[in-house]
């Protein structure tokens, strides 16, 4: 776990200062490690998601850190059981939901994918966390959830 903490800290710093190719490589490393310790991975990445939202959100560097954190958390969520994820939702969802209104489309998509991944683990228990979303965002989320359910039924 110390290795994971060190790696997240170093890659978190690297992502905020490097070209996209390196950012994607850092994300891939974290995605590969997430299943080994999904709960700890989520806990370590929440601060990157929860950084104060400001006009700096449109900058590539802050957006990159958030985007990587959201994508890796979405991957880690898939490896948790429902009770573990339900215990973490109070820290994950309030950090991610404000980013649903980000100026960066990739950030908005990452939030949707995180919410869909969470729904696939906890089901309707996610509803209390997203009921404050505006109706258009709720409809969008429902569309993506239904698509994911259809995909999982096909496989």
mmCIF file of N, CA and C in Angstrom, residues 7-146:
data_model
loop_
_atom_site.group_PDB
_atom_site.id
_atom_site.type_symbol
_atom_site.label_atom_id
_atom_site.label_comp_id
_atom_site.label_asym_id
_atom_site.label_seq_id
_atom_site.Cartn_x
_atom_site.Cartn_y
_atom_site.Cartn_z
ATOM 1 N N UNK A 7 3.113 5.927 -5.657
ATOM 2 C CA UNK A 7 2.862 5.956 -7.092
ATOM 3 C C UNK A 7 1.768 6.965 -7.444
ATOM 4 N N UNK A 8 0.674 6.969 -6.699
ATOM 5 C CA UNK A 8 -0.400 7.926 -6.966
ATOM 6 C C UNK A 8 0.107 9.349 -6.786
ATOM 7 N N UNK A 9 0.876 9.590 -5.752
ATOM 8 C CA UNK A 9 1.408 10.933 -5.520
ATOM 9 C C UNK A 9 2.324 11.368 -6.659
ATOM 10 N N UNK A 10 3.220 10.485 -7.079
ATOM 11 C CA UNK A 10 4.163 10.844 -8.148
ATOM 12 C C UNK A 10 3.465 11.006 -9.487
ATOM 13 N N UNK A 11 2.576 10.070 -9.807
ATOM 14 C CA UNK A 11 1.869 10.173 -11.083
ATOM 15 C C UNK A 11 0.913 11.361 -11.080
ATOM 16 N N UNK A 12 0.338 11.671 -9.927
ATOM 17 C CA UNK A 12 -0.530 12.838 -9.825
ATOM 18 C C UNK A 12 0.216 14.127 -10.127
ATOM 19 N N UNK A 13 1.451 14.218 -9.657
ATOM 20 C CA UNK A 13 2.289 15.378 -9.958
ATOM 21 C C UNK A 13 2.681 15.394 -11.426
ATOM 22 N N UNK A 14 3.045 14.240 -11.956
ATOM 23 C CA UNK A 14 3.492 14.128 -13.344
ATOM 24 C C UNK A 14 2.393 14.525 -14.311
ATOM 25 N N UNK A 15 1.190 14.069 -14.044
ATOM 26 C CA UNK A 15 0.061 14.320 -14.943
ATOM 27 C C UNK A 15 -0.194 15.809 -15.106
ATOM 28 N N UNK A 16 0.028 16.564 -14.058
ATOM 29 C CA UNK A 16 -0.287 17.990 -14.133
ATOM 30 C C UNK A 16 0.752 18.791 -14.907
ATOM 31 N N UNK A 17 1.830 18.141 -15.357
ATOM 32 C CA UNK A 17 2.905 18.899 -15.996
ATOM 33 C C UNK A 17 3.419 18.280 -17.297
ATOM 34 N N UNK A 18 2.703 17.339 -17.874
ATOM 35 C CA UNK A 18 3.265 16.598 -19.001
ATOM 36 C C UNK A 18 2.339 16.554 -20.209
ATOM 37 N N UNK A 19 2.887 16.125 -21.354
ATOM 38 C CA UNK A 19 2.070 15.982 -22.566
ATOM 39 C C UNK A 19 1.042 14.852 -22.426
ATOM 40 N N UNK A 20 0.069 14.889 -23.305
ATOM 41 C CA UNK A 20 -1.055 13.951 -23.249
ATOM 42 C C UNK A 20 -0.593 12.493 -23.302
ATOM 43 N N UNK A 21 0.383 12.163 -24.114
ATOM 44 C CA UNK A 21 0.840 10.776 -24.239
ATOM 45 C C UNK A 21 1.316 10.231 -22.890
ATOM 46 N N UNK A 22 2.009 11.048 -22.136
ATOM 47 C CA UNK A 22 2.495 10.614 -20.823
ATOM 48 C C UNK A 22 1.333 10.539 -19.844
ATOM 49 N N UNK A 23 0.402 11.463 -19.944
ATOM 50 C CA UNK A 23 -0.790 11.433 -19.095
ATOM 51 C C UNK A 23 -1.538 10.118 -19.294
ATOM 52 N N UNK A 24 -1.721 9.728 -20.538
ATOM 53 C CA UNK A 24 -2.428 8.477 -20.830
ATOM 54 C C UNK A 24 -1.666 7.267 -20.302
ATOM 55 N N UNK A 25 -0.360 7.321 -20.374
ATOM 56 C CA UNK A 25 0.448 6.220 -19.848
ATOM 57 C C UNK A 25 0.316 6.144 -18.321
ATOM 58 N N UNK A 26 0.350 7.274 -17.665
ATOM 59 C CA UNK A 26 0.164 7.307 -16.208
ATOM 60 C C UNK A 26 -1.206 6.758 -15.830
ATOM 61 N N UNK A 27 -2.220 7.135 -16.587
ATOM 62 C CA UNK A 27 -3.564 6.638 -16.335
ATOM 63 C C UNK A 27 -3.597 5.120 -16.494
ATOM 64 N N UNK A 28 -2.967 4.602 -17.527
ATOM 65 C CA UNK A 28 -2.960 3.159 -17.758
ATOM 66 C C UNK A 28 -2.288 2.419 -16.606
ATOM 67 N N UNK A 29 -1.206 2.968 -16.081
ATOM 68 C CA UNK A 29 -0.529 2.349 -14.937
ATOM 69 C C UNK A 29 -1.480 2.266 -13.748
ATOM 70 N N UNK A 30 -2.156 3.354 -13.461
ATOM 71 C CA UNK A 30 -3.079 3.369 -12.330
ATOM 72 C C UNK A 30 -4.271 2.441 -12.564
ATOM 73 N N UNK A 31 -4.767 2.378 -13.790
ATOM 74 C CA UNK A 31 -5.884 1.473 -14.113
ATOM 75 C C UNK A 31 -5.459 0.021 -13.885
ATOM 76 N N UNK A 32 -4.229 -0.299 -14.241
ATOM 77 C CA UNK A 32 -3.723 -1.670 -14.054
ATOM 78 C C UNK A 32 -3.585 -2.010 -12.569
ATOM 79 N N UNK A 33 -3.241 -1.021 -11.747
ATOM 80 C CA UNK A 33 -3.075 -1.263 -10.314
ATOM 81 C C UNK A 33 -4.384 -1.205 -9.532
ATOM 82 N N UNK A 34 -5.378 -0.532 -10.050
ATOM 83 C CA UNK A 34 -6.637 -0.325 -9.324
ATOM 84 C C UNK A 34 -7.288 -1.611 -8.826
ATOM 85 N N UNK A 35 -7.343 -2.681 -9.625
ATOM 86 C CA UNK A 35 -7.993 -3.902 -9.121
ATOM 87 C C UNK A 35 -7.282 -4.540 -7.927
ATOM 88 N N UNK A 36 -6.006 -4.261 -7.749
ATOM 89 C CA UNK A 36 -5.252 -4.858 -6.642
ATOM 90 C C UNK A 36 -5.646 -4.270 -5.294
ATOM 91 N N UNK A 37 -5.983 -2.990 -5.297
ATOM 92 C CA UNK A 37 -6.400 -2.323 -4.063
ATOM 93 C C UNK A 37 -7.399 -1.217 -4.429
ATOM 94 N N UNK A 38 -8.600 -1.606 -4.857
ATOM 95 C CA UNK A 38 -9.540 -0.604 -5.376
ATOM 96 C C UNK A 38 -9.972 0.442 -4.348
ATOM 97 N N UNK A 39 -10.198 0.004 -3.126
ATOM 98 C CA UNK A 39 -10.657 0.947 -2.104
ATOM 99 C C UNK A 39 -9.593 1.990 -1.810
ATOM 100 N N UNK A 40 -8.364 1.549 -1.648
ATOM 101 C CA UNK A 40 -7.275 2.490 -1.357
ATOM 102 C C UNK A 40 -7.004 3.404 -2.546
ATOM 103 N N UNK A 41 -7.103 2.862 -3.753
ATOM 104 C CA UNK A 41 -6.916 3.671 -4.960
ATOM 105 C C UNK A 41 -7.923 4.803 -4.994
ATOM 106 N N UNK A 42 -9.163 4.483 -4.720
ATOM 107 C CA UNK A 42 -10.220 5.510 -4.706
ATOM 108 C C UNK A 42 -9.915 6.562 -3.657
ATOM 109 N N UNK A 43 -9.570 6.124 -2.465
ATOM 110 C CA UNK A 43 -9.300 7.065 -1.380
ATOM 111 C C UNK A 43 -8.129 7.996 -1.709
ATOM 112 N N UNK A 44 -7.133 7.472 -2.391
ATOM 113 C CA UNK A 44 -5.978 8.296 -2.747
ATOM 114 C C UNK A 44 -6.283 9.281 -3.871
ATOM 115 N N UNK A 45 -7.223 8.930 -4.748
ATOM 116 C CA UNK A 45 -7.509 9.785 -5.899
ATOM 117 C C UNK A 45 -8.611 10.814 -5.658
ATOM 118 N N UNK A 46 -9.413 10.635 -4.654
ATOM 119 C CA UNK A 46 -10.499 11.595 -4.362
ATOM 120 C C UNK A 46 -9.977 13.023 -4.231
ATOM 121 N N UNK A 47 -8.834 13.270 -3.570
ATOM 122 C CA UNK A 47 -8.357 14.665 -3.492
ATOM 123 C C UNK A 47 -8.104 15.307 -4.861
ATOM 124 N N UNK A 48 -7.727 14.520 -5.855
ATOM 125 C CA UNK A 48 -7.515 15.071 -7.193
ATOM 126 C C UNK A 48 -8.844 15.463 -7.840
ATOM 127 N N UNK A 49 -9.890 14.734 -7.502
ATOM 128 C CA UNK A 49 -11.223 15.051 -8.029
ATOM 129 C C UNK A 49 -11.814 16.222 -7.261
ATOM 130 N N UNK A 50 -11.567 16.255 -5.966
ATOM 131 C CA UNK A 50 -12.216 17.224 -5.082
ATOM 132 C C UNK A 50 -11.534 18.583 -5.031
ATOM 133 N N UNK A 51 -10.471 18.781 -5.788
ATOM 134 C CA UNK A 51 -9.808 20.088 -5.786
ATOM 135 C C UNK A 51 -10.844 21.162 -6.093
ATOM 136 N N UNK A 52 -10.741 22.327 -5.490
ATOM 137 C CA UNK A 52 -11.752 23.373 -5.705
ATOM 138 C C UNK A 52 -11.984 23.655 -7.184
ATOM 139 N N UNK A 53 -13.246 23.733 -7.563
ATOM 140 C CA UNK A 53 -13.615 24.028 -8.946
ATOM 141 C C UNK A 53 -13.579 25.533 -9.145
ATOM 142 N N UNK A 54 -12.820 25.959 -10.134
ATOM 143 C CA UNK A 54 -12.714 27.385 -10.425
ATOM 144 C C UNK A 54 -12.511 27.551 -11.922
ATOM 145 N N UNK A 55 -12.199 28.765 -12.317
ATOM 146 C CA UNK A 55 -11.930 28.995 -13.735
ATOM 147 C C UNK A 55 -10.699 28.224 -14.186
ATOM 148 N N UNK A 56 -9.858 27.817 -13.258
ATOM 149 C CA UNK A 56 -8.685 27.021 -13.597
ATOM 150 C C UNK A 56 -9.083 25.641 -14.121
ATOM 151 N N UNK A 57 -10.334 25.254 -13.904
ATOM 152 C CA UNK A 57 -10.822 23.954 -14.363
ATOM 153 C C UNK A 57 -10.673 23.812 -15.866
ATOM 154 N N UNK A 58 -10.721 24.895 -16.588
ATOM 155 C CA UNK A 58 -10.599 24.808 -18.037
ATOM 156 C C UNK A 58 -9.156 24.642 -18.480
ATOM 157 N N UNK A 59 -8.220 24.799 -17.569
ATOM 158 C CA UNK A 59 -6.820 24.595 -17.963
ATOM 159 C C UNK A 59 -6.565 23.109 -18.159
ATOM 160 N N UNK A 60 -5.731 22.793 -19.103
ATOM 161 C CA UNK A 60 -5.446 21.403 -19.436
ATOM 162 C C UNK A 60 -4.824 20.656 -18.261
ATOM 163 N N UNK A 61 -3.972 21.328 -17.501
ATOM 164 C CA UNK A 61 -3.249 20.633 -16.448
ATOM 165 C C UNK A 61 -4.178 20.169 -15.327
ATOM 166 N N UNK A 62 -5.004 21.044 -14.825
ATOM 167 C CA UNK A 62 -5.932 20.651 -13.771
ATOM 168 C C UNK A 62 -6.947 19.667 -14.335
ATOM 169 N N UNK A 63 -7.371 19.910 -15.560
ATOM 170 C CA UNK A 63 -8.306 18.991 -16.199
ATOM 171 C C UNK A 63 -7.711 17.612 -16.354
ATOM 172 N N UNK A 64 -6.429 17.521 -16.681
ATOM 173 C CA UNK A 64 -5.773 16.225 -16.842
ATOM 174 C C UNK A 64 -5.743 15.450 -15.535
ATOM 175 N N UNK A 65 -5.395 16.106 -14.457
ATOM 176 C CA UNK A 65 -5.359 15.434 -13.155
ATOM 177 C C UNK A 65 -6.736 14.923 -12.771
ATOM 178 N N UNK A 66 -7.725 15.750 -12.951
ATOM 179 C CA UNK A 66 -9.092 15.340 -12.626
ATOM 180 C C UNK A 66 -9.567 14.220 -13.523
ATOM 181 N N UNK A 67 -9.271 14.342 -14.806
ATOM 182 C CA UNK A 67 -9.714 13.334 -15.755
ATOM 183 C C UNK A 67 -9.101 11.975 -15.434
ATOM 184 N N UNK A 68 -7.817 11.941 -15.173
ATOM 185 C CA UNK A 68 -7.161 10.692 -14.802
ATOM 186 C C UNK A 68 -7.781 10.130 -13.529
ATOM 187 N N UNK A 69 -7.960 10.965 -12.527
ATOM 188 C CA UNK A 69 -8.536 10.503 -11.259
ATOM 189 C C UNK A 69 -9.934 9.934 -11.468
ATOM 190 N N UNK A 70 -10.774 10.640 -12.216
ATOM 191 C CA UNK A 70 -12.135 10.152 -12.462
ATOM 192 C C UNK A 70 -12.128 8.822 -13.214
ATOM 193 N N UNK A 71 -11.295 8.717 -14.240
ATOM 194 C CA UNK A 71 -11.241 7.484 -15.024
ATOM 195 C C UNK A 71 -10.739 6.303 -14.197
ATOM 196 N N UNK A 72 -9.728 6.531 -13.391
ATOM 197 C CA UNK A 72 -9.182 5.443 -12.575
ATOM 198 C C UNK A 72 -10.168 5.058 -11.478
ATOM 199 N N UNK A 73 -10.824 6.032 -10.875
ATOM 200 C CA UNK A 73 -11.834 5.720 -9.858
ATOM 201 C C UNK A 73 -12.963 4.895 -10.476
ATOM 202 N N UNK A 74 -13.385 5.255 -11.675
ATOM 203 C CA UNK A 74 -14.438 4.487 -12.354
ATOM 204 C C UNK A 74 -13.992 3.040 -12.561
ATOM 205 N N UNK A 75 -12.736 2.828 -12.881
ATOM 206 C CA UNK A 75 -12.222 1.457 -13.036
ATOM 207 C C UNK A 75 -12.158 0.745 -11.693
ATOM 208 N N UNK A 76 -11.725 1.444 -10.666
ATOM 209 C CA UNK A 76 -11.603 0.835 -9.339
ATOM 210 C C UNK A 76 -12.967 0.460 -8.765
ATOM 211 N N UNK A 77 -13.970 1.291 -9.015
ATOM 212 C CA UNK A 77 -15.325 1.050 -8.512
ATOM 213 C C UNK A 77 -15.844 -0.315 -8.959
ATOM 214 N N UNK A 78 -15.500 -0.705 -10.154
ATOM 215 C CA UNK A 78 -15.969 -1.986 -10.706
ATOM 216 C C UNK A 78 -15.447 -3.180 -9.918
ATOM 217 N N UNK A 79 -14.401 -2.963 -9.136
ATOM 218 C CA UNK A 79 -13.783 -4.060 -8.392
ATOM 219 C C UNK A 79 -14.166 -4.071 -6.916
ATOM 220 N N UNK A 80 -15.128 -3.248 -6.553
ATOM 221 C CA UNK A 80 -15.620 -3.232 -5.178
ATOM 222 C C UNK A 80 -16.943 -3.980 -5.096
ATOM 223 N N UNK A 81 -17.237 -4.497 -3.922
ATOM 224 C CA UNK A 81 -18.565 -5.056 -3.715
ATOM 225 C C UNK A 81 -19.497 -3.922 -3.298
ATOM 226 N N UNK A 82 -20.776 -4.179 -3.351
ATOM 227 C CA UNK A 82 -21.767 -3.128 -3.086
ATOM 228 C C UNK A 82 -21.609 -2.485 -1.700
ATOM 229 N N UNK A 83 -21.452 -3.265 -0.617
ATOM 230 C CA UNK A 83 -21.315 -2.607 0.695
ATOM 231 C C UNK A 83 -20.093 -1.688 0.792
ATOM 232 N N UNK A 84 -18.979 -2.115 0.205
ATOM 233 C CA UNK A 84 -17.776 -1.278 0.248
ATOM 234 C C UNK A 84 -17.978 0.014 -0.535
ATOM 235 N N UNK A 85 -18.599 -0.110 -1.711
ATOM 236 C CA UNK A 85 -18.835 1.088 -2.516
ATOM 237 C C UNK A 85 -19.845 2.010 -1.843
ATOM 238 N N UNK A 86 -20.888 1.448 -1.258
ATOM 239 C CA UNK A 86 -21.875 2.280 -0.553
ATOM 240 C C UNK A 86 -21.222 3.078 0.576
ATOM 241 N N UNK A 87 -20.232 2.483 1.222
ATOM 242 C CA UNK A 87 -19.522 3.198 2.290
ATOM 243 C C UNK A 87 -18.676 4.343 1.742
ATOM 244 N N UNK A 88 -18.215 4.216 0.495
ATOM 245 C CA UNK A 88 -17.363 5.244 -0.106
ATOM 246 C C UNK A 88 -18.141 6.299 -0.897
ATOM 247 N N UNK A 89 -19.370 5.993 -1.286
ATOM 248 C CA UNK A 89 -20.136 6.949 -2.095
ATOM 249 C C UNK A 89 -20.240 8.336 -1.473
ATOM 250 N N UNK A 90 -20.373 8.466 -0.146
ATOM 251 C CA UNK A 90 -20.433 9.820 0.417
ATOM 252 C C UNK A 90 -19.190 10.663 0.171
ATOM 253 N N UNK A 91 -18.065 10.044 -0.125
ATOM 254 C CA UNK A 91 -16.879 10.844 -0.467
ATOM 255 C C UNK A 91 -16.704 10.968 -1.977
ATOM 256 N N UNK A 92 -17.117 9.954 -2.731
ATOM 257 C CA UNK A 92 -16.928 9.968 -4.178
ATOM 258 C C UNK A 92 -17.904 10.916 -4.862
ATOM 259 N N UNK A 93 -19.179 10.736 -4.612
ATOM 260 C CA UNK A 93 -20.216 11.448 -5.357
ATOM 261 C C UNK A 93 -20.170 12.959 -5.135
ATOM 262 N N UNK A 94 -20.083 13.455 -3.899
ATOM 263 C CA UNK A 94 -20.016 14.918 -3.735
ATOM 264 C C UNK A 94 -18.779 15.549 -4.384
ATOM 265 N N UNK A 95 -17.720 14.780 -4.544
ATOM 266 C CA UNK A 95 -16.528 15.293 -5.214
ATOM 267 C C UNK A 95 -16.712 15.333 -6.723
ATOM 268 N N UNK A 96 -17.419 14.332 -7.256
ATOM 269 C CA UNK A 96 -17.557 14.202 -8.705
ATOM 270 C C UNK A 96 -18.711 15.017 -9.285
ATOM 271 N N UNK A 97 -19.832 15.098 -8.592
ATOM 272 C CA UNK A 97 -21.019 15.748 -9.168
ATOM 273 C C UNK A 97 -20.801 17.192 -9.598
ATOM 274 N N UNK A 98 -20.066 18.023 -8.863
ATOM 275 C CA UNK A 98 -19.867 19.397 -9.340
ATOM 276 C C UNK A 98 -19.156 19.449 -10.696
ATOM 277 N N UNK A 99 -18.410 18.407 -11.016
ATOM 278 C CA UNK A 99 -17.682 18.373 -12.282
ATOM 279 C C UNK A 99 -18.580 18.008 -13.460
ATOM 280 N N UNK A 100 -19.817 17.627 -13.171
ATOM 281 C CA UNK A 100 -20.778 17.337 -14.237
ATOM 282 C C UNK A 100 -21.039 18.597 -15.064
ATOM 283 N N UNK A 101 -20.770 19.750 -14.497
ATOM 284 C CA UNK A 101 -20.947 21.013 -15.198
ATOM 285 C C UNK A 101 -19.643 21.607 -15.702
ATOM 286 N N UNK A 102 -18.597 20.806 -15.763
ATOM 287 C CA UNK A 102 -17.288 21.290 -16.207
ATOM 288 C C UNK A 102 -17.345 21.814 -17.637
ATOM 289 N N UNK A 103 -16.465 22.748 -17.928
ATOM 290 C CA UNK A 103 -16.350 23.274 -19.290
ATOM 291 C C UNK A 103 -15.693 22.253 -20.217
ATOM 292 N N UNK A 104 -15.021 21.266 -19.640
ATOM 293 C CA UNK A 104 -14.331 20.241 -20.429
ATOM 294 C C UNK A 104 -15.244 19.038 -20.637
ATOM 295 N N UNK A 105 -15.523 18.728 -21.887
ATOM 296 C CA UNK A 105 -16.431 17.627 -22.198
ATOM 297 C C UNK A 105 -15.902 16.288 -21.692
ATOM 298 N N UNK A 106 -14.602 16.086 -21.728
ATOM 299 C CA UNK A 106 -14.035 14.825 -21.253
ATOM 300 C C UNK A 106 -14.263 14.633 -19.753
ATOM 301 N N UNK A 107 -14.220 15.716 -19.013
ATOM 302 C CA UNK A 107 -14.492 15.645 -17.574
ATOM 303 C C UNK A 107 -15.957 15.264 -17.359
ATOM 304 N N UNK A 108 -16.858 15.895 -18.089
ATOM 305 C CA UNK A 108 -18.289 15.564 -17.955
ATOM 306 C C UNK A 108 -18.537 14.102 -18.286
ATOM 307 N N UNK A 109 -17.917 13.612 -19.358
ATOM 308 C CA UNK A 109 -18.081 12.211 -19.737
ATOM 309 C C UNK A 109 -17.521 11.280 -18.659
ATOM 310 N N UNK A 110 -16.386 11.645 -18.089
ATOM 311 C CA UNK A 110 -15.782 10.816 -17.045
ATOM 312 C C UNK A 110 -16.691 10.730 -15.816
ATOM 313 N N UNK A 111 -17.360 11.828 -15.490
ATOM 314 C CA UNK A 111 -18.304 11.812 -14.369
ATOM 315 C C UNK A 111 -19.454 10.862 -14.687
ATOM 316 N N UNK A 112 -19.975 10.938 -15.899
ATOM 317 C CA UNK A 112 -21.067 10.036 -16.294
ATOM 318 C C UNK A 112 -20.604 8.585 -16.198
ATOM 319 N N UNK A 113 -19.422 8.283 -16.710
ATOM 320 C CA UNK A 113 -18.922 6.906 -16.675
ATOM 321 C C UNK A 113 -18.703 6.431 -15.238
ATOM 322 N N UNK A 114 -18.247 7.327 -14.372
ATOM 323 C CA UNK A 114 -18.092 6.985 -12.957
ATOM 324 C C UNK A 114 -19.447 6.670 -12.332
ATOM 325 N N UNK A 115 -20.441 7.490 -12.617
ATOM 326 C CA UNK A 115 -21.777 7.253 -12.071
ATOM 327 C C UNK A 115 -22.383 5.957 -12.605
ATOM 328 N N UNK A 116 -22.168 5.681 -13.877
ATOM 329 C CA UNK A 116 -22.675 4.436 -14.467
ATOM 330 C C UNK A 116 -21.982 3.235 -13.818
ATOM 331 N N UNK A 117 -20.662 3.302 -13.672
ATOM 332 C CA UNK A 117 -19.936 2.203 -13.034
ATOM 333 C C UNK A 117 -20.422 1.987 -11.608
ATOM 334 N N UNK A 118 -20.694 3.083 -10.914
ATOM 335 C CA UNK A 118 -21.217 2.976 -9.543
ATOM 336 C C UNK A 118 -22.596 2.339 -9.541
ATOM 337 N N UNK A 119 -23.431 2.748 -10.471
ATOM 338 C CA UNK A 119 -24.775 2.174 -10.565
ATOM 339 C C UNK A 119 -24.709 0.662 -10.822
ATOM 340 N N UNK A 120 -23.783 0.236 -11.653
ATOM 341 C CA UNK A 120 -23.677 -1.183 -11.981
ATOM 342 C C UNK A 120 -23.283 -2.011 -10.758
ATOM 343 N N UNK A 121 -22.699 -1.386 -9.758
ATOM 344 C CA UNK A 121 -22.326 -2.095 -8.530
ATOM 345 C C UNK A 121 -23.430 -1.994 -7.484
ATOM 346 N N UNK A 122 -23.987 -0.800 -7.279
ATOM 347 C CA UNK A 122 -24.943 -0.613 -6.175
ATOM 348 C C UNK A 122 -26.391 -0.510 -6.627
ATOM 349 N N UNK A 123 -26.629 -0.398 -7.910
ATOM 350 C CA UNK A 123 -27.997 -0.323 -8.419
ATOM 351 C C UNK A 123 -28.709 0.941 -7.986
ATOM 352 N N UNK A 124 -29.973 0.797 -7.661
ATOM 353 C CA UNK A 124 -30.811 1.952 -7.316
ATOM 354 C C UNK A 124 -30.386 2.652 -6.027
ATOM 355 N N UNK A 125 -29.465 2.083 -5.281
ATOM 356 C CA UNK A 125 -28.954 2.748 -4.080
ATOM 357 C C UNK A 125 -28.188 4.023 -4.435
ATOM 358 N N UNK A 126 -27.857 4.192 -5.706
ATOM 359 C CA UNK A 126 -27.189 5.412 -6.156
ATOM 360 C C UNK A 126 -28.160 6.599 -6.240
ATOM 361 N N UNK A 127 -29.436 6.319 -6.386
ATOM 362 C CA UNK A 127 -30.450 7.354 -6.628
ATOM 363 C C UNK A 127 -30.407 8.523 -5.640
ATOM 364 N N UNK A 128 -30.309 8.289 -4.340
ATOM 365 C CA UNK A 128 -30.283 9.444 -3.421
ATOM 366 C C UNK A 128 -29.113 10.400 -3.670
ATOM 367 N N UNK A 129 -28.045 9.896 -4.245
ATOM 368 C CA UNK A 129 -26.865 10.716 -4.483
ATOM 369 C C UNK A 129 -26.985 11.576 -5.736
ATOM 370 N N UNK A 130 -27.853 11.176 -6.659
ATOM 371 C CA UNK A 130 -27.955 11.897 -7.929
ATOM 372 C C UNK A 130 -29.301 12.590 -8.122
ATOM 373 N N UNK A 131 -30.167 12.523 -7.139
ATOM 374 C CA UNK A 131 -31.495 13.119 -7.307
ATOM 375 C C UNK A 131 -31.471 14.638 -7.382
ATOM 376 N N UNK A 132 -30.384 15.255 -6.952
ATOM 377 C CA UNK A 132 -30.262 16.710 -7.031
ATOM 378 C C UNK A 132 -29.794 17.195 -8.403
ATOM 379 N N UNK A 133 -29.404 16.267 -9.268
ATOM 380 C CA UNK A 133 -28.973 16.657 -10.611
ATOM 381 C C UNK A 133 -30.134 17.270 -11.374
ATOM 382 N N UNK A 134 -29.849 18.232 -12.242
ATOM 383 C CA UNK A 134 -30.910 18.767 -13.098
ATOM 384 C C UNK A 134 -31.486 17.650 -13.974
ATOM 385 N N UNK A 135 -32.733 17.807 -14.369
ATOM 386 C CA UNK A 135 -33.436 16.783 -15.144
ATOM 387 C C UNK A 135 -32.677 16.373 -16.404
ATOM 388 N N UNK A 136 -32.116 17.306 -17.191
ATOM 389 C CA UNK A 136 -31.377 16.861 -18.383
ATOM 390 C C UNK A 136 -30.185 15.955 -18.052
ATOM 391 N N UNK A 137 -29.496 16.254 -16.956
ATOM 392 C CA UNK A 137 -28.368 15.413 -16.565
ATOM 393 C C UNK A 137 -28.848 14.057 -16.068
ATOM 394 N N UNK A 138 -29.979 14.029 -15.373
ATOM 395 C CA UNK A 138 -30.549 12.753 -14.929
ATOM 396 C C UNK A 138 -30.954 11.897 -16.129
ATOM 397 N N UNK A 139 -31.533 12.534 -17.144
ATOM 398 C CA UNK A 139 -31.920 11.794 -18.350
ATOM 399 C C UNK A 139 -30.696 11.235 -19.056
ATOM 400 N N UNK A 140 -29.653 12.044 -19.166
ATOM 401 C CA UNK A 140 -28.417 11.584 -19.788
ATOM 402 C C UNK A 140 -27.840 10.393 -19.023
ATOM 403 N N UNK A 141 -27.817 10.493 -17.725
ATOM 404 C CA UNK A 141 -27.307 9.408 -16.896
ATOM 405 C C UNK A 141 -28.143 8.143 -17.097
ATOM 406 N N UNK A 142 -29.447 8.291 -17.153
ATOM 407 C CA UNK A 142 -30.337 7.144 -17.367
ATOM 408 C C UNK A 142 -30.069 6.481 -18.713
ATOM 409 N N UNK A 143 -29.847 7.284 -19.732
ATOM 410 C CA UNK A 143 -29.539 6.735 -21.063
ATOM 411 C C UNK A 143 -28.260 5.897 -21.006
ATOM 412 N N UNK A 144 -27.219 6.425 -20.379
ATOM 413 C CA UNK A 144 -25.960 5.698 -20.303
ATOM 414 C C UNK A 144 -26.075 4.442 -19.435
ATOM 415 N N UNK A 145 -26.839 4.523 -18.365
ATOM 416 C CA UNK A 145 -27.053 3.343 -17.515
ATOM 417 C C UNK A 145 -27.787 2.264 -18.307
ATOM 418 N N UNK A 146 -28.830 2.653 -19.024
ATOM 419 C CA UNK A 146 -29.579 1.675 -19.821
ATOM 420 C C UNK A 146 -28.707 1.045 -20.896
#
